[in-house]
Short mmCIF file of C-alpha atoms in Angstrom, two decimals:
data_model
loop_
_atom_site.label_atom_id
_atom_site.label_comp_id
_atom_site.label_asym_id
_atom_site.label_seq_id
_atom_site.Cartn_x
_atom_site.Cartn_y
_atom_site.Cartn_z
CA MET A 1 -27.74 9.17 -1.74
CA LEU A 2 -26.89 8.08 -5.22
CA ILE A 3 -23.95 9.77 -6.86
CA SER A 4 -25.25 11.87 -9.68
CA ALA A 5 -24.67 11.04 -13.28
CA ALA A 6 -22.50 14.11 -13.60
CA LEU A 7 -19.98 12.62 -11.17
CA SER A 8 -19.48 9.58 -13.39
CA ILE A 9 -18.30 11.64 -16.34
CA LEU A 10 -14.62 11.24 -17.08
CA LEU A 11 -12.76 14.49 -16.69
CA VAL A 12 -9.54 15.71 -18.23
CA THR A 13 -6.36 17.18 -16.86
CA ALA A 14 -6.62 20.29 -14.72
CA PRO A 15 -3.88 22.77 -13.88
CA PRO A 16 -2.64 22.81 -10.29
CA VAL A 17 -4.15 25.42 -8.03
CA SER A 18 -1.65 27.76 -6.47
CA GLN A 19 -3.97 29.21 -3.80
CA PRO A 20 -6.83 27.60 -1.88
CA TYR A 21 -10.25 29.00 -2.49
CA CYS A 22 -11.53 31.50 0.06
CA SER A 23 -15.27 32.14 0.02
CA THR A 24 -16.39 35.68 -0.67
CA VAL A 25 -20.04 34.88 -0.10
CA ALA A 26 -19.97 33.62 3.49
CA SER A 27 -22.74 35.97 4.53
CA ALA A 28 -24.94 35.29 1.48
CA PRO A 29 -28.30 33.56 2.01
CA LEU A 30 -28.06 29.77 2.03
CA PRO A 31 -29.24 28.16 -1.21
CA ASP A 32 -31.57 25.21 -1.26
CA ALA A 33 -29.71 21.87 -1.38
CA LYS A 34 -31.46 20.67 -4.53
CA ASN A 35 -30.67 23.95 -6.23
CA ALA A 36 -27.00 23.81 -5.14
CA ILE A 37 -26.65 20.22 -6.31
CA THR A 38 -28.33 20.99 -9.64
CA LYS A 39 -25.96 23.89 -10.25
CA LEU A 40 -22.93 21.75 -9.44
CA GLU A 41 -24.13 18.95 -11.72
CA SER A 42 -24.75 21.43 -14.52
CA TRP A 43 -21.32 22.96 -14.10
CA LEU A 44 -19.63 19.54 -14.21
CA THR A 45 -21.57 18.46 -17.28
CA THR A 46 -20.89 21.70 -19.18
CA ASN A 47 -17.25 22.20 -18.34
CA VAL A 48 -16.13 18.60 -18.44
CA ARG A 49 -17.50 18.01 -21.90
CA ARG A 50 -16.35 21.26 -23.45
CA ASN A 51 -12.87 21.73 -22.04
CA ASP A 52 -9.65 19.79 -22.15
CA ARG A 53 -8.39 21.82 -19.21
CA LEU A 54 -9.98 23.99 -16.57
CA SER A 55 -9.03 27.62 -16.53
CA GLN A 56 -8.50 29.38 -13.24
CA GLU A 57 -11.88 31.06 -13.72
CA GLN A 58 -13.63 27.73 -14.25
CA LEU A 59 -11.92 26.24 -11.24
CA SER A 60 -12.95 29.21 -9.11
CA GLN A 61 -16.55 28.69 -10.27
CA TYR A 62 -16.37 25.07 -9.17
CA GLU A 63 -14.88 26.02 -5.80
CA GLY A 64 -17.71 28.51 -5.27
CA LEU A 65 -20.34 25.87 -5.98
CA VAL A 66 -18.66 23.44 -3.57
CA GLU A 67 -18.50 26.23 -0.98
CA ASP A 68 -22.27 26.70 -1.25
CA LEU A 69 -22.77 22.98 -0.85
CA GLY A 70 -20.44 22.92 2.15
CA ARG A 71 -22.33 25.74 3.90
CA LEU A 72 -25.53 23.78 3.43
CA ALA A 73 -23.89 20.57 4.65
CA SER A 74 -22.82 22.20 7.90
CA GLY A 75 -26.23 23.76 8.47
CA ARG A 76 -29.36 22.54 10.19
CA SER A 77 -31.91 22.98 7.42
CA ARG A 78 -34.25 20.30 6.14
CA THR A 79 -32.10 19.76 3.05
CA SER A 80 -28.73 19.70 4.85
CA PRO A 81 -28.55 15.86 4.97
CA GLU A 82 -28.85 15.70 1.18
CA ALA A 83 -26.09 18.30 0.80
CA ARG A 84 -23.80 16.36 3.18
CA THR A 85 -24.19 13.15 1.24
CA TYR A 86 -23.54 14.84 -2.09
CA LEU A 87 -20.48 16.62 -0.68
CA LEU A 88 -19.15 13.28 0.54
CA ASP A 89 -19.74 11.74 -2.89
CA THR A 90 -17.91 14.62 -4.56
CA ALA A 91 -14.96 14.12 -2.19
CA ALA A 92 -14.86 10.47 -3.34
CA TYR A 93 -15.02 11.21 -7.06
CA GLY A 94 -13.01 8.71 -9.12
CA LEU A 95 -11.65 6.71 -6.18
CA SER A 96 -13.41 3.53 -7.34
CA ASN A 97 -12.31 3.94 -10.95
CA PRO A 98 -8.66 3.13 -11.74
CA TYR A 99 -9.06 4.78 -15.15
CA ALA A 100 -10.37 8.10 -13.85
CA PRO A 101 -8.26 10.86 -15.43
CA PRO A 102 -5.91 13.07 -13.40
CA ILE A 103 -8.47 15.87 -13.03
CA ALA A 104 -10.45 13.60 -10.71
CA SER A 105 -7.93 14.36 -7.99
CA THR A 106 -8.68 18.09 -8.34
CA ILE A 107 -12.43 17.49 -8.04
CA ARG A 108 -11.84 15.40 -4.90
CA ARG A 109 -9.32 17.77 -3.38
CA VAL A 110 -11.61 20.80 -3.50
CA ALA A 111 -14.44 18.88 -1.82
CA GLN A 112 -12.13 17.28 0.75
CA GLU A 113 -10.63 20.65 1.69
CA ASN A 114 -14.13 22.02 2.13
CA ILE A 115 -15.03 19.18 4.50
CA LEU A 116 -11.86 19.78 6.51
CA ARG A 117 -12.73 23.46 6.89
CA GLN A 118 -16.25 22.60 8.04
CA ILE A 119 -15.06 20.18 10.77
CA LYS A 120 -12.36 22.44 12.19
CA PRO A 121 -12.70 23.49 15.84
CA GLY A 122 -14.77 26.65 16.17
CA ASN A 123 -17.40 25.70 13.60
CA ASN A 124 -20.87 24.55 14.61
CA GLY A 125 -19.85 20.88 14.60
CA LYS A 126 -22.90 19.68 12.72
CA LEU A 127 -20.93 18.06 9.89
CA LEU A 128 -18.41 16.62 12.35
CA ASP A 129 -21.17 15.05 14.42
CA TRP A 130 -22.79 13.62 11.29
CA LEU A 131 -19.52 11.99 10.20
CA THR A 132 -18.73 10.47 13.60
CA ASP A 133 -22.21 9.54 14.82
CA GLU A 134 -23.93 8.53 11.60
CA VAL A 135 -21.60 7.81 8.67
CA LEU A 136 -19.10 5.76 10.68
CA LEU A 137 -21.62 4.06 12.95
CA LEU A 138 -24.29 3.13 10.38
CA PRO A 139 -22.49 0.97 7.79
CA ASP A 140 -25.76 -0.19 6.25
CA SER A 141 -26.77 3.39 5.44
CA TYR A 142 -23.56 4.53 3.73
CA THR A 143 -21.30 2.93 1.16
CA PRO A 144 -17.75 1.81 2.01
CA LEU A 145 -16.48 4.56 -0.28
CA GLN A 146 -18.44 7.24 1.59
CA ARG A 147 -17.25 5.92 4.95
CA SER A 148 -13.68 5.73 3.69
CA VAL A 149 -13.74 9.41 2.73
CA ALA A 150 -15.26 10.27 6.12
CA VAL A 151 -12.52 8.37 7.95
CA ARG A 152 -9.79 10.09 5.96
CA ALA A 153 -11.24 13.52 6.75
CA LEU A 154 -11.51 12.71 10.45
CA GLY A 155 -8.00 11.28 10.46
CA GLN A 156 -6.66 14.47 8.94
CA ARG A 157 -8.45 16.46 11.60
CA CYS A 158 -6.70 14.35 14.25
CA LEU A 159 -3.35 15.31 12.74
CA GLU A 160 -4.13 19.01 12.70
CA HIS A 161 -6.11 19.39 15.94
CA GLU A 162 -6.15 17.46 19.21
CA PRO A 163 -9.12 15.08 18.93
CA SER A 164 -11.80 14.49 21.51
CA SER A 165 -12.25 11.06 23.08
CA HIS A 166 -15.53 10.83 21.15
CA LEU A 167 -13.71 11.24 17.82
CA LEU A 168 -11.03 8.71 18.79
CA LEU A 169 -13.67 6.16 19.75
CA ALA A 170 -15.43 6.69 16.41
CA LEU A 171 -12.14 6.02 14.60
CA LEU A 172 -11.55 3.00 16.81
CA GLN A 173 -14.93 1.65 15.76
CA ALA A 174 -14.02 2.22 12.09
CA ALA A 175 -10.71 0.41 12.66
CA ARG A 176 -12.76 -2.73 13.39
CA ASP A 177 -14.73 -2.43 10.16
CA GLU A 178 -14.90 -5.47 7.88
CA GLU A 179 -14.25 -3.27 4.83
CA SER A 180 -10.53 -2.76 4.31
CA SER A 181 -11.17 0.57 2.59
CA VAL A 182 -12.63 1.85 5.88
CA ARG A 183 -10.46 -0.09 8.32
CA THR A 184 -7.06 0.80 6.84
CA PRO A 185 -7.35 4.63 6.92
CA ALA A 186 -8.82 4.39 10.43
CA LEU A 187 -5.82 2.39 11.62
CA ASP A 188 -3.48 4.86 9.92
CA ALA A 189 -5.22 7.74 11.72
CA LEU A 190 -4.65 6.09 15.11
CA VAL A 191 -0.98 5.24 14.63
CA GLY A 192 1.21 7.13 17.09
CA ARG A 193 -1.65 8.27 19.34
CA PRO A 194 -0.45 8.39 22.97
CA GLU A 195 -3.60 6.98 24.61
CA ASP A 196 -3.02 3.67 26.35
CA PHE A 197 -6.32 2.17 25.19
CA ILE A 198 -5.25 2.64 21.56
CA THR A 199 -2.00 0.75 22.19
CA SER A 200 -4.01 -2.06 23.77
CA PHE A 201 -6.24 -2.10 20.69
CA PHE A 202 -3.22 -2.48 18.39
CA LEU A 203 -1.79 -5.31 20.49
CA SER A 204 -5.10 -7.17 20.39
CA GLY A 205 -5.31 -6.54 16.65
CA ILE A 206 -1.98 -8.29 16.13
CA GLU A 207 -3.27 -11.37 17.93
CA ARG A 208 -6.54 -11.30 15.95
CA GLY A 209 -4.68 -10.80 12.67
CA THR A 210 -6.50 -7.54 11.87
CA VAL A 211 -3.54 -5.17 12.37
CA PRO A 212 -0.43 -5.40 10.15
CA PRO A 213 2.69 -5.90 12.31
CA GLU A 214 4.47 -3.01 10.61
CA LEU A 215 1.67 -0.75 11.84
CA LEU A 216 2.12 -1.80 15.48
CA THR A 217 5.88 -1.26 15.22
CA ALA A 218 5.33 2.22 13.78
CA HIS A 219 2.69 3.01 16.40
CA MET A 220 4.88 2.01 19.34
CA GLY A 221 7.79 4.04 18.03
CA LEU A 222 5.80 7.18 17.35
CA ALA A 223 3.75 6.98 20.57
CA ALA A 224 6.91 6.63 22.68
CA GLU A 225 8.33 9.81 21.15
CA ARG A 226 5.34 11.95 22.19
CA LYS A 227 5.77 14.04 25.31
CA ASP A 228 2.10 13.60 26.19
CA ALA A 229 2.20 9.80 25.93
CA GLU A 230 0.72 7.80 28.79
CA ARG A 231 3.70 5.96 30.25
CA PRO A 232 2.73 2.41 31.19
CA SER A 233 3.91 1.09 34.53
CA ALA A 234 6.93 -1.20 34.55
CA SER A 235 4.70 -4.20 35.19
CA LEU A 236 2.35 -3.28 32.32
CA ALA A 237 5.28 -2.70 29.93
CA ALA A 238 6.79 -6.06 30.92
CA SER A 239 3.48 -7.86 30.48
CA ARG A 240 3.11 -6.39 26.99
CA VAL A 241 6.58 -7.56 26.00
CA ARG A 242 5.83 -11.04 27.35
CA ARG A 243 2.52 -11.01 25.47
CA MET A 244 4.25 -10.22 22.18
CA LEU A 245 6.99 -12.76 22.88
CA ASP A 246 4.37 -15.43 23.47
CA TYR A 247 2.86 -14.46 20.11
CA VAL A 248 6.14 -14.38 18.19
CA ALA A 249 8.10 -17.36 19.54
CA PRO A 250 5.96 -20.22 18.18
CA ARG A 251 5.12 -18.44 14.93
CA MET A 252 8.72 -17.70 14.01
CA PHE A 253 9.07 -21.35 12.99
CA HIS A 254 5.60 -21.81 11.53
CA GLU A 255 5.39 -23.79 8.30
CA ASP A 256 3.69 -20.81 6.64
CA TRP A 257 6.36 -18.29 5.65
CA ARG A 258 3.85 -15.47 6.08
CA GLU A 259 3.56 -16.15 9.81
CA ALA A 260 7.34 -15.97 10.19
CA SER A 261 7.48 -12.78 8.13
CA ARG A 262 4.88 -11.13 10.38
CA CYS A 263 6.94 -12.04 13.44
CA LEU A 264 10.10 -10.61 11.90
CA ALA A 265 8.29 -7.31 11.34
CA LEU A 266 7.71 -7.16 15.12
CA MET A 267 11.37 -7.59 16.07
CA PRO A 268 11.98 -3.84 16.61
CA LEU A 269 9.65 -4.08 19.62
CA PHE A 270 12.10 -6.30 21.51
CA ASP A 271 15.42 -5.38 23.05
CA THR A 272 18.58 -6.88 21.61
CA GLU A 273 18.91 -9.58 24.29
CA MET A 274 15.50 -10.98 23.38
CA ALA A 275 15.64 -10.50 19.63
CA VAL A 276 19.07 -11.84 18.66
CA PRO A 277 18.68 -15.44 19.93
CA LEU A 278 15.30 -15.70 18.20
CA LEU A 279 16.70 -14.31 14.97
CA VAL A 280 19.78 -16.54 14.94
CA GLU A 281 17.65 -19.63 15.52
CA GLY A 282 15.18 -18.42 12.91
CA LEU A 283 17.98 -17.95 10.38
CA ASN A 284 19.26 -21.46 11.14
CA GLN A 285 15.89 -23.22 10.91
CA TRP A 286 14.66 -21.41 7.82
CA SER A 287 18.01 -21.91 6.06
CA LEU A 288 17.77 -25.67 6.65
CA GLN A 289 14.17 -25.78 5.47
CA THR A 290 14.97 -23.71 2.39
CA GLU A 291 17.86 -25.96 1.48
CA ALA A 292 15.47 -28.92 1.78
CA GLY A 293 12.95 -27.18 -0.49
CA THR A 294 10.29 -26.47 2.14
CA GLY A 295 11.44 -23.07 3.40
CA SER A 296 11.51 -19.54 2.10
CA ARG A 297 14.50 -17.65 0.75
CA ARG A 298 12.68 -14.41 1.52
CA VAL A 299 12.30 -15.28 5.23
CA VAL A 300 15.97 -16.26 5.42
CA ASN A 301 16.92 -12.87 4.06
CA GLU A 302 14.51 -11.07 6.41
CA CYS A 303 16.22 -12.79 9.37
CA ARG A 304 19.55 -11.59 8.03
CA GLU A 305 18.29 -8.03 7.55
CA ALA A 306 16.92 -7.91 11.11
CA LEU A 307 20.23 -9.12 12.53
CA THR A 308 22.14 -6.63 10.40
CA ARG A 309 20.07 -3.76 11.80
CA LEU A 310 20.84 -4.86 15.37
CA ALA A 311 24.54 -5.53 14.77
CA GLY A 312 25.24 -2.52 12.60
CA ARG A 313 27.06 -4.83 10.18
CA ASP A 314 26.16 -7.58 7.73
CA LEU A 315 27.65 -10.96 8.60
CA GLY A 316 25.96 -12.85 5.78
CA LEU A 317 23.66 -15.85 5.78
CA ASN A 318 25.64 -18.30 7.94
CA PRO A 319 23.85 -18.65 11.31
CA GLU A 320 27.02 -19.99 12.97
CA ILE A 321 28.84 -16.72 12.29
CA TRP A 322 25.96 -14.77 13.78
CA ALA A 323 25.93 -17.06 16.84
CA LYS A 324 29.67 -16.44 17.36
CA TRP A 325 29.16 -12.70 16.99
CA TRP A 326 26.49 -12.83 19.70
CA ARG A 327 28.75 -14.78 22.07
CA LEU A 328 31.48 -12.26 21.37
CA GLN A 329 29.31 -9.50 22.80
CA ASN A 330 29.58 -11.12 26.24
CA ASP A 331 32.85 -13.03 25.88
CA PRO A 332 35.74 -11.13 24.24
CA SER A 333 37.77 -14.35 23.99
CA VAL A 334 35.51 -15.62 21.19
CA VAL A 335 37.25 -15.08 17.86
CA LEU A 336 35.05 -14.09 14.94
CA ALA A 337 36.34 -15.56 11.70
CA PRO A 338 36.38 -13.37 8.59
CA VAL A 339 33.02 -13.27 6.88
CA PRO A 340 33.13 -15.15 3.55
CA VAL A 341 32.77 -12.88 0.54
CA GLU A 342 29.49 -13.60 -1.18
CA VAL A 343 29.40 -13.98 -4.93
CA THR A 344 27.60 -10.98 -6.41
CA SER A 345 24.56 -12.03 -8.39
CA SER A 346 23.27 -10.34 -11.49
CA THR A 347 20.43 -7.87 -11.16
CA PHE A 348 17.19 -7.12 -12.90
CA PHE A 349 17.70 -3.45 -13.78
CA GLY A 350 19.37 -2.92 -10.40
CA LEU A 351 17.03 -5.16 -8.39
CA ARG A 352 18.55 -8.21 -6.76
CA PRO A 353 15.52 -10.33 -5.79
CA VAL A 354 15.94 -12.53 -2.71
CA SER A 355 13.16 -15.05 -3.20
CA ASP A 356 12.55 -18.54 -4.51
CA LYS A 357 8.93 -17.92 -5.51
CA LEU A 358 8.58 -14.91 -7.81
CA LEU A 359 6.13 -13.38 -10.22
CA PHE A 360 7.46 -11.18 -13.03
CA LEU A 361 4.78 -8.83 -14.35
CA ILE A 362 6.14 -7.32 -17.58
CA ASP A 363 4.65 -4.53 -19.68
CA ARG A 364 4.13 -5.54 -23.33
CA SER A 365 2.29 -2.39 -24.49
CA GLY A 366 3.07 -0.78 -27.84
CA SER A 367 5.40 1.80 -26.27
CA MET A 368 7.67 -1.07 -25.13
CA ARG A 369 8.73 -1.39 -28.79
CA GLU A 370 10.73 1.81 -28.40
CA SER A 371 14.51 1.48 -28.38
CA TYR A 372 16.24 0.87 -25.05
CA ASN A 373 19.76 0.62 -26.43
CA SER A 374 21.46 0.06 -29.79
CA GLN A 375 20.62 -3.66 -29.73
CA ASN A 376 17.24 -4.04 -28.06
CA SER A 377 13.83 -2.49 -27.63
CA ARG A 378 12.52 -1.96 -24.10
CA PHE A 379 10.59 -5.22 -24.35
CA GLU A 380 13.50 -7.25 -25.72
CA GLU A 381 15.84 -5.90 -23.05
CA SER A 382 13.32 -6.76 -20.35
CA ILE A 383 13.01 -10.37 -21.52
CA GLU A 384 16.78 -10.72 -21.84
CA ARG A 385 17.37 -9.50 -18.29
CA LEU A 386 14.51 -11.60 -16.98
CA LEU A 387 16.21 -14.73 -18.32
CA TYR A 388 19.61 -13.69 -16.90
CA THR A 389 18.05 -13.14 -13.48
CA LEU A 390 16.23 -16.46 -13.39
CA ARG A 391 19.34 -18.36 -14.51
CA ASP A 392 21.33 -16.65 -11.78
CA LEU A 393 18.74 -17.48 -9.10
CA GLY A 394 19.13 -21.14 -10.02
CA ASP A 395 16.94 -24.14 -10.69
CA LYS A 396 15.66 -24.24 -7.10
CA THR A 397 13.74 -21.07 -7.88
CA GLN A 398 10.10 -21.18 -8.96
CA PHE A 399 8.55 -18.41 -11.01
CA ARG A 400 5.58 -17.13 -12.95
CA VAL A 401 5.64 -14.61 -15.80
CA VAL A 402 2.68 -12.48 -16.88
CA LEU A 403 2.87 -10.10 -19.84
CA PHE A 404 0.28 -7.35 -19.75
CA SER A 405 -1.07 -4.65 -22.06
CA ASP A 406 -4.83 -4.20 -22.56
CA GLY A 407 -5.11 -7.75 -21.28
CA ALA A 408 -2.73 -10.23 -19.68
CA ARG A 409 -1.03 -13.39 -20.93
CA ALA A 410 0.58 -15.90 -18.57
CA PHE A 411 3.46 -18.22 -19.41
CA SER A 412 1.94 -20.92 -17.20
CA SER A 413 -1.02 -21.40 -14.89
CA GLY A 414 1.21 -22.12 -11.91
CA LEU A 415 4.80 -21.95 -10.72
CA THR A 416 7.57 -23.22 -13.00
CA TRP A 417 11.07 -24.30 -11.98
CA ALA A 418 13.86 -22.18 -13.44
CA THR A 419 15.48 -25.01 -15.40
CA ASP A 420 17.35 -24.47 -18.66
CA LYS A 421 14.59 -26.22 -20.57
CA ASP A 422 11.80 -24.09 -19.13
CA LEU A 423 13.77 -20.86 -19.56
CA LYS A 424 14.29 -21.63 -23.23
CA GLU A 425 10.54 -22.20 -23.58
CA LEU A 426 9.93 -18.92 -21.73
CA GLU A 427 12.15 -17.01 -24.16
CA LYS A 428 10.39 -18.45 -27.21
CA TRP A 429 6.97 -17.74 -25.75
CA ALA A 430 7.73 -14.15 -24.71
CA LEU A 431 9.24 -13.15 -28.05
CA ARG A 432 6.37 -14.81 -29.88
CA VAL A 433 3.83 -12.81 -27.87
CA GLY A 434 5.79 -9.59 -28.42
CA ALA A 435 4.70 -6.04 -27.64
CA GLY A 436 1.50 -4.24 -28.60
CA GLY A 437 -1.58 -2.60 -27.14
CA GLY A 438 -2.25 -0.21 -24.28
CA THR A 439 -0.98 -0.20 -20.70
CA ASN A 440 -3.40 -1.54 -18.10
CA LEU A 441 -1.27 -2.14 -15.00
CA ALA A 442 -4.25 -2.40 -12.65
CA GLY A 443 -5.70 -5.08 -14.89
CA GLY A 444 -2.33 -6.84 -15.10
CA VAL A 445 -2.09 -7.05 -11.31
CA SER A 446 -5.69 -8.30 -11.03
CA ASP A 447 -5.23 -10.85 -13.82
CA SER A 448 -2.09 -12.19 -12.12
CA PHE A 449 -4.26 -13.28 -9.18
CA PRO A 450 -7.65 -13.99 -10.80
CA GLY A 451 -8.98 -15.97 -7.85
CA LEU A 452 -8.91 -12.98 -5.51
CA ALA A 453 -11.73 -11.05 -7.17
CA THR A 454 -13.96 -14.13 -7.49
CA GLY A 455 -13.24 -15.41 -3.99
CA ALA A 456 -11.84 -18.66 -5.37
CA GLN A 457 -8.46 -17.89 -3.80
CA ALA A 458 -7.66 -16.35 -0.42
CA PRO A 459 -4.80 -13.82 -0.28
CA GLY A 460 -2.88 -16.15 2.03
CA GLU A 461 -2.99 -18.85 -0.66
CA ILE A 462 -1.09 -16.88 -3.29
CA ASP A 463 1.80 -19.00 -4.53
CA VAL A 464 4.51 -16.29 -4.67
CA ASP A 465 6.03 -13.97 -2.06
CA THR A 466 7.63 -11.39 -4.35
CA VAL A 467 6.35 -9.56 -7.43
CA ILE A 468 8.67 -7.73 -9.80
CA VAL A 469 6.81 -5.27 -12.00
CA LEU A 470 8.37 -3.67 -15.06
CA CYS A 471 6.48 -0.96 -16.91
CA ASP A 472 7.31 2.10 -18.99
CA GLY A 473 5.27 4.26 -16.61
CA GLU A 474 2.49 5.23 -19.02
CA THR A 475 -0.27 3.81 -16.81
CA GLU A 476 -3.64 4.76 -15.38
CA ASN A 477 -3.80 6.98 -12.29
CA PRO A 478 -2.48 5.37 -9.09
CA ASP A 479 -5.62 5.71 -6.96
CA TRP A 480 -6.38 1.99 -7.33
CA VAL A 481 -3.17 0.89 -5.61
CA ALA A 482 -3.89 1.70 -1.95
CA PRO A 483 -7.36 0.03 -1.96
CA TRP A 484 -5.92 -3.09 -3.63
CA LEU A 485 -3.09 -3.37 -1.10
CA ALA A 486 -5.46 -2.68 1.80
CA ARG A 487 -7.88 -5.35 0.65
CA TYR A 488 -5.44 -8.14 -0.18
CA ASN A 489 -1.87 -7.53 0.92
CA GLY A 490 -2.33 -7.64 4.67
CA ALA A 491 -2.85 -11.38 4.33
CA ALA A 492 -0.79 -11.95 1.17
CA ARG A 493 2.35 -10.02 2.37
CA LEU A 494 3.59 -9.63 -1.19
CA LYS A 495 6.54 -7.35 -1.81
CA PHE A 496 6.29 -5.41 -5.05
CA HIS A 497 9.63 -4.30 -6.50
CA CYS A 498 8.98 -2.00 -9.45
CA VAL A 499 11.07 -0.87 -12.42
CA ASN A 500 10.09 2.12 -14.52
CA ILE A 501 11.78 1.70 -17.88
CA GLY A 502 11.99 4.64 -20.23
CA GLY A 503 8.70 6.48 -19.85
CA GLU A 504 7.61 9.11 -17.37
CA PRO A 505 6.62 7.56 -13.98
CA GLY A 506 2.86 7.65 -13.55
CA GLY A 507 2.68 7.04 -9.81
CA SER A 508 1.33 3.47 -9.76
CA LEU A 509 4.72 1.79 -9.64
CA GLU A 510 5.94 4.03 -6.82
CA ALA A 511 2.72 3.42 -4.87
CA LEU A 512 2.96 -0.37 -5.25
CA ALA A 513 6.56 -0.44 -4.06
CA GLN A 514 6.12 1.99 -1.19
CA GLY A 515 2.88 0.41 0.00
CA SER A 516 4.36 -3.10 0.17
CA GLY A 517 7.86 -2.40 1.48
CA GLY A 518 9.52 -2.95 -1.90
CA ARG A 519 11.88 -0.89 -4.03
CA PHE A 520 11.20 1.44 -6.95
CA ILE A 521 13.86 1.91 -9.63
CA VAL A 522 14.00 4.06 -12.74
CA ALA A 523 15.90 2.39 -15.59
CA GLU A 524 17.11 4.98 -18.07
CA SER A 525 17.56 4.05 -21.71
CA ASN A 526 21.14 3.78 -22.87
#
């Protein structure tokens, strides 16, 4: 079951394929698995080493070899199990390597499309049965990467064809897996399914802490829209609402901001009459705690955002104004005073961070020396705006700064208060470090939280709630982002806001922002 040496070779960029491959040898005799694998290994070794790009002819050759392997994988011969495993490995090529070149996605795509064709309704079902009954159910026999690819293929089949109960139960089993790389795509595949037992699974997952609250909210919304959804009885629907209310009410005021943030993500499940009083009280309590230095500016703003969605207007951060607005809904005699105009704060390349515990992860690679405007390079402009932003956030804000290139350098080992003295030290340090080297964003993110990889720090112990990443876009491929978020961010609940300055976006910044509920901004040079 070992991935062959040929699959560890770094490939180079391949042209996009305009048409999917259609086999012209479907009726040809089946090759032996060892022979098919040997040919595929030989092709990879020869073409990867000799070509910077794959021609259409070379790509067609590769597709033909994968087609032979796929026919063997879906068969019942003695060597079919070996072909299935190798096909699964090929469909996972490069997923564990953040530095795999872009052509890795082409290698994976061809194999993944072959698997999807083999498990479509109307085929013999041998490969489908192997994926559901063996790969997903025998975690000790298959790697997390292999099982992750299997789950993604089965999830795609669910989207394209109505699944059997057997397939749904297999995905449900995978959604309980300890490995986040298996669990997360299984949960994604089940979101929006109309079956009542799946909704019950998501509700229990919230209480166990294994299902992100955003996923339950999305599931309930999508499932309710389906015409074939199982409509719960009025008593069952009411009991579910009460169950979620019992979960949310005490945690809204938990000392851990992450617990409150999870509850706020569940607010769309409640009607306005239930949600508004909780949100107003949450805004009041978290505002008081934040003013005293024990709260969270991010949670305060999340309360405000939730109220704004319900009201259809933004009444600011004063809980008394929100309380009056709520009374006004039932008593027209209540007069709502004009909302005070808030002072507009400065932004970091268009981002206005609402947090009092931030990490700034700034690219210091050699390309950051390029000019941003007539006065500053990209790096100098980034440091200048970083200082403006921290001064504007005030001395009750705590921050960390990490500059990354081939490696990472941190301004401090822990959080620092944004005082004038410390900001002056930050400016001296950053300009002294300067720009130079390559761009290793994946390494920069990992080095910002070194305890995660070693197990010395749990994700829920991370000392910041918001990460602002600035990079010129010239990064490794983005395939590392989703596994990192799946493994750590369910518990950490970090929001990544990302700025692409100057260079061509490489996908990692967009993936970090989208996967964490943050924003992605492109800052053009002046």
